[in-house]
PDB file of C-alpha atoms in Angstrom:
ATOM      1  CA  LEU H   1     108.319 160.668 206.501  1.00  0.00           C
ATOM      2  CA  SER H   2     111.600 162.349 205.696  1.00  0.00           C
ATOM      3  CA  TYR H   3     114.729 161.875 207.790  1.00  0.00           C
ATOM      4  CA  VAL H   4     115.132 165.536 208.817  1.00  0.00           C
ATOM      5  CA  TRP H   5     116.140 164.753 212.441  1.00  0.00           C
ATOM      6  CA  GLY H   6     117.595 161.302 212.091  1.00  0.00           C
ATOM      7  CA  SER H   7     118.890 158.597 209.821  1.00  0.00           C
ATOM      8  CA  PRO H   8     117.436 155.366 208.478  1.00  0.00           C
ATOM      9  CA  GLN H   9     117.632 152.456 210.905  1.00  0.00           C
ATOM     10  CA  ARG H  10     117.835 148.718 210.292  1.00  0.00           C
ATOM     11  CA  GLY H  11     114.365 147.407 209.496  1.00  0.00           C
ATOM     12  CA  ASP H  12     113.000 150.702 208.166  1.00  0.00           C
ATOM     13  CA  VAL H  13     111.166 150.446 204.871  1.00  0.00           C
ATOM     14  CA  ILE H  14     112.361 153.377 202.786  1.00  0.00           C
ATOM     15  CA  ILE H  15     111.565 155.041 199.507  1.00  0.00           C
ATOM     16  CA  TYR H  16     114.545 156.242 197.491  1.00  0.00           C
ATOM     17  CA  ASP H  17     115.484 157.501 194.057  1.00  0.00           C
ATOM     18  CA  ASN H  18     116.900 154.795 191.825  1.00  0.00           C
ATOM     19  CA  PRO H  19     120.564 155.838 191.400  1.00  0.00           C
ATOM     20  CA  LEU H  20     120.457 154.684 187.766  1.00  0.00           C
ATOM     21  CA  ASN H  21     117.323 156.725 187.004  1.00  0.00           C
ATOM     22  CA  THR H  22     116.422 159.338 189.615  1.00  0.00           C
ATOM     23  CA  GLN H  23     113.007 159.823 187.993  1.00  0.00           C
ATOM     24  CA  GLN H  24     112.121 156.346 189.313  1.00  0.00           C
ATOM     25  CA  GLN H  25     111.606 155.548 193.002  1.00  0.00           C
ATOM     26  CA  ARG H  26     111.994 152.208 194.788  1.00  0.00           C
ATOM     27  CA  ILE H  27     110.759 150.906 198.148  1.00  0.00           C
ATOM     28  CA  GLN H  28     112.940 148.500 200.120  1.00  0.00           C
ATOM     29  CA  ARG H  29     113.978 147.526 203.646  1.00  0.00           C
ATOM     30  CA  VAL H  30     117.181 148.782 205.288  1.00  0.00           C
ATOM     31  CA  ILE H  31     119.337 145.801 206.260  1.00  0.00           C
ATOM     32  CA  GLY H  32     122.641 147.553 207.016  1.00  0.00           C
ATOM     33  CA  ILE H  33     123.576 151.036 208.218  1.00  0.00           C
ATOM     34  CA  PRO H  34     126.910 152.920 208.158  1.00  0.00           C
ATOM     35  CA  GLY H  35     129.640 150.905 209.889  1.00  0.00           C
ATOM     36  CA  ASP H  36     127.896 147.526 209.444  1.00  0.00           C
ATOM     37  CA  THR H  37     129.320 144.492 207.697  1.00  0.00           C
ATOM     38  CA  VAL H  38     126.612 142.690 205.719  1.00  0.00           C
ATOM     39  CA  GLN H  39     127.076 139.170 204.368  1.00  0.00           C
ATOM     40  CA  ILE H  40     124.615 137.728 201.901  1.00  0.00           C
ATOM     41  CA  MET H  41     124.662 133.926 201.727  1.00  0.00           C
ATOM     42  CA  LEU H  42     122.406 131.734 199.612  1.00  0.00           C
ATOM     43  CA  ASN H  43     120.100 131.042 202.563  1.00  0.00           C
ATOM     44  CA  ALA H  44     120.989 133.704 205.112  1.00  0.00           C
ATOM     45  CA  VAL H  45     121.660 137.385 205.674  1.00  0.00           C
ATOM     46  CA  ILE H  46     124.286 138.129 208.329  1.00  0.00           C
ATOM     47  CA  VAL H  47     124.818 141.588 209.828  1.00  0.00           C
ATOM     48  CA  ASN H  48     127.860 142.164 212.042  1.00  0.00           C
ATOM     49  CA  GLY H  49     128.173 138.416 212.605  1.00  0.00           C
ATOM     50  CA  HIS H  50     124.502 137.921 213.578  1.00  0.00           C
ATOM     51  CA  THR H  51     122.272 135.832 211.297  1.00  0.00           C
ATOM     52  CA  LEU H  52     118.964 137.616 210.756  1.00  0.00           C
ATOM     53  CA  HIS H  53     115.727 135.710 211.220  1.00  0.00           C
ATOM     54  CA  GLU H  54     113.621 137.561 208.656  1.00  0.00           C
ATOM     55  CA  PRO H  55     109.880 136.980 209.134  1.00  0.00           C
ATOM     56  CA  TYR H  56     109.122 139.686 206.544  1.00  0.00           C
ATOM     57  CA  ILE H  57     110.615 137.946 203.503  1.00  0.00           C
ATOM     58  CA  THR H  58     108.751 135.779 201.051  1.00  0.00           C
ATOM     59  CA  ILE H  59     110.598 132.928 199.372  1.00  0.00           C
ATOM     60  CA  LYS H  60     109.191 130.924 196.491  1.00  0.00           C
ATOM     61  CA  PRO H  61     109.151 127.194 197.403  1.00  0.00           C
ATOM     62  CA  GLY H  62     112.231 125.410 196.085  1.00  0.00           C
ATOM     63  CA  PHE H  63     114.254 128.617 195.715  1.00  0.00           C
ATOM     64  CA  SER H  64     117.150 129.988 197.734  1.00  0.00           C
ATOM     65  CA  GLU H  65     116.597 133.121 199.789  1.00  0.00           C
ATOM     66  CA  ASN H  66     119.294 134.904 197.765  1.00  0.00           C
ATOM     67  CA  LEU H  67     120.812 134.140 194.365  1.00  0.00           C
ATOM     68  CA  THR H  68     124.363 135.156 195.153  1.00  0.00           C
ATOM     69  CA  SER H  69     126.851 135.607 197.978  1.00  0.00           C
ATOM     70  CA  LEU H  70     128.661 138.820 198.830  1.00  0.00           C
ATOM     71  CA  THR H  71     130.149 140.730 201.745  1.00  0.00           C
ATOM     72  CA  VAL H  72     129.836 144.500 202.126  1.00  0.00           C
ATOM     73  CA  LYS H  73     131.485 146.799 204.703  1.00  0.00           C
ATOM     74  CA  LEU H  74     129.400 149.985 204.801  1.00  0.00           C
ATOM     75  CA  GLY H  75     131.124 153.349 205.054  1.00  0.00           C
ATOM     76  CA  LYS H  76     129.861 156.799 205.975  1.00  0.00           C
ATOM     77  CA  ASP H  77     126.398 157.531 204.511  1.00  0.00           C
ATOM     78  CA  GLN H  78     126.176 154.007 202.996  1.00  0.00           C
ATOM     79  CA  TYR H  79     123.132 151.770 203.503  1.00  0.00           C
ATOM     80  CA  PHE H  80     122.359 148.232 202.393  1.00  0.00           C
ATOM     81  CA  VAL H  81     118.758 147.647 201.311  1.00  0.00           C
ATOM     82  CA  MET H  82     116.895 144.569 200.110  1.00  0.00           C
ATOM     83  CA  ASN H  83     113.443 143.679 198.857  1.00  0.00           C
ATOM     84  CA  ASP H  84     111.152 141.576 201.078  1.00  0.00           C
ATOM     85  CA  ASN H  85     109.993 139.560 198.030  1.00  0.00           C
ATOM     86  CA  ARG H  86     113.399 138.213 197.084  1.00  0.00           C
ATOM     87  CA  SER H  87     112.627 135.078 195.105  1.00  0.00           C
ATOM     88  CA  LEU H  88     109.046 135.424 193.909  1.00  0.00           C
ATOM     89  CA  CYS H  89     110.054 136.223 190.343  1.00  0.00           C
ATOM     90  CA  ASP H  90     109.092 134.460 187.205  1.00  0.00           C
ATOM     91  CA  SER H  91     109.348 135.622 183.623  1.00  0.00           C
ATOM     92  CA  SER H  92     105.657 136.560 183.423  1.00  0.00           C
ATOM     93  CA  GLN H  93     105.955 139.315 186.062  1.00  0.00           C
ATOM     94  CA  PRO H  94     107.101 142.869 185.342  1.00  0.00           C
ATOM     95  CA  GLN H  95     110.739 143.321 186.375  1.00  0.00           C
ATOM     96  CA  TYR H  96     109.938 146.022 188.946  1.00  0.00           C
ATOM     97  CA  LEU H  97     107.673 143.596 190.851  1.00  0.00           C
ATOM     98  CA  CYS H  98     110.080 140.700 191.109  1.00  0.00           C
ATOM     99  CA  THR H  99     113.643 141.935 191.277  1.00  0.00           C
ATOM    100  CA  ASN H 100     115.843 139.705 193.389  1.00  0.00           C
ATOM    101  CA  ASP H 101     118.010 142.330 194.999  1.00  0.00           C
ATOM    102  CA  SER H 102     120.934 140.093 195.848  1.00  0.00           C
ATOM    103  CA  ASP H 103     121.391 139.313 192.151  1.00  0.00           C
ATOM    104  CA  ASN H 104     120.741 142.780 190.742  1.00  0.00           C
ATOM    105  CA  PRO H 105     122.889 145.703 191.917  1.00  0.00           C
ATOM    106  CA  ALA H 106     120.405 148.310 190.670  1.00  0.00           C
ATOM    107  CA  ALA H 107     117.673 146.661 192.761  1.00  0.00           C
ATOM    108  CA  MET H 108     119.778 147.042 195.905  1.00  0.00           C
ATOM    109  CA  GLY H 109     120.131 150.734 195.124  1.00  0.00           C
ATOM    110  CA  ILE H 110     123.649 150.392 193.819  1.00  0.00           C
ATOM    111  CA  SER H 111     124.522 152.880 191.125  1.00  0.00           C
ATOM    112  CA  GLN H 112     127.076 151.945 188.514  1.00  0.00           C
ATOM    113  CA  ALA H 113     129.453 154.381 190.194  1.00  0.00           C
ATOM    114  CA  ASP H 114     128.956 152.547 193.496  1.00  0.00           C
ATOM    115  CA  GLN H 115     129.310 148.973 192.179  1.00  0.00           C
ATOM    116  CA  GLY H 116     132.511 148.589 194.202  1.00  0.00           C
ATOM    117  CA  THR H 117     130.784 149.478 197.482  1.00  0.00           C
ATOM    118  CA  LYS H 118     127.513 147.587 196.853  1.00  0.00           C
ATOM    119  CA  SER H 119     125.623 150.175 198.876  1.00  0.00           C
ATOM    120  CA  LEU H 120     122.960 152.858 198.633  1.00  0.00           C
ATOM    121  CA  ASP H 121     124.209 156.383 199.326  1.00  0.00           C
ATOM    122  CA  LYS H 122     122.091 158.371 201.806  1.00  0.00           C
ATOM    123  CA  LYS H 123     121.652 161.180 199.255  1.00  0.00           C
ATOM    124  CA  TYR H 124     119.181 158.976 197.315  1.00  0.00           C
ATOM    125  CA  ILE H 125     116.946 158.275 200.330  1.00  0.00           C
ATOM    126  CA  ILE H 126     113.685 160.245 200.306  1.00  0.00           C
ATOM    127  CA  GLY H 127     112.052 158.992 203.492  1.00  0.00           C
ATOM    128  CA  LYS H 128     110.566 156.227 205.612  1.00  0.00           C
ATOM    129  CA  VAL H 129     107.395 154.357 204.684  1.00  0.00           C
ATOM    130  CA  VAL H 130     105.151 154.170 207.763  1.00  0.00           C
ATOM    131  CA  PHE H 131     101.697 153.424 206.364  1.00  0.00           C
ATOM    132  CA  VAL H 132     100.147 151.579 203.422  1.00  0.00           C
ATOM    133  CA  TYR H 133      96.792 153.031 202.418  1.00  0.00           C
ATOM    134  CA  TRP H 134      96.023 151.281 199.126  1.00  0.00           C
ATOM    135  CA  PRO H 135      93.993 149.271 198.525  1.00  0.00           C
ATOM    136  CA  LEU H 136      91.682 150.843 201.065  1.00  0.00           C
ATOM    137  CA  ASN H 137      90.481 147.515 202.428  1.00  0.00           C
ATOM    138  CA  GLN H 138      94.098 146.552 203.281  1.00  0.00           C
ATOM    139  CA  MET H 139      95.346 149.721 205.034  1.00  0.00           C
ATOM    140  CA  HIS H 140      98.016 149.031 207.651  1.00  0.00           C
ATOM    141  CA  GLY H 141     101.120 150.374 209.348  1.00  0.00           C
ATOM    142  CA  VAL H 142     104.537 149.170 208.201  1.00  0.00           C
ATOM    143  CA  ASN H 143     106.293 146.859 210.645  1.00  0.00           C
ATOM    144  CA  THR H 144     110.036 147.531 211.133  1.00  0.00           C
ATOM    145  CA  TYR H 145     110.546 144.172 212.933  1.00  0.00           C
ATOM    146  CA  ASP H 146     112.594 145.672 215.757  1.00  0.00           C
ATOM    147  CA  ALA H 147     113.201 142.238 217.335  1.00  0.00           C
ATOM    148  CA  THR H 148     114.929 141.029 214.147  1.00  0.00           C
ATOM    149  CA  PHE H 149     117.552 143.758 214.425  1.00  0.00           C
ATOM    150  CA  ALA H 150     117.813 143.986 218.252  1.00  0.00           C
ATOM    151  CA  GLY H 151     121.329 143.607 219.590  1.00  0.00           C
ATOM    152  CA  LEU H 152     123.141 144.515 216.386  1.00  0.00           C
TER     153      LEU H 152
END
C-alpha cells in the first residue's frame, strides 16, 4: 500500500528503493520516524529513551543483536529502518538475505549522500507491506507489533 494519505509509522514493514541503486528494492521495518532519536547498542535498540522489546527480530545464538553502536536524531522526512534478521548471516548466504543493517549503511537505507544523517529519506519509500502471499502455504498478514512502539 502506498502512503498517499499518511506517513510510515514505527513498526511498519516498508518497501523502498535502495538509495545506492534505485533499480533495487528492499523490505525493512521502520524503527524511527521524523523527530525521533534512535540509539543502536550492541544488545538493544532505544527510541526516544525507551528500550524496544523486539519480538520480531531473529538473533543467531552467540551473536549480538547489533554489530555497532550509533545515535541518530531524525529530521524532517527522515526514517530509520532495520532488518528483522539482524545477525543470521554467514558467508554462505547471499548478501541480500543476511545484511546486518546496523553494520551496513546501505542496508539501513542510507545513501552515500546521507551517511552523515544515517537515515532513509521519505522520497525512497514506495509503500507499506501488509500481506505475504508466497509461498502459498504460508500466506499471512504482516504484524506491525503496535505494543512494541506504544508510548513512544
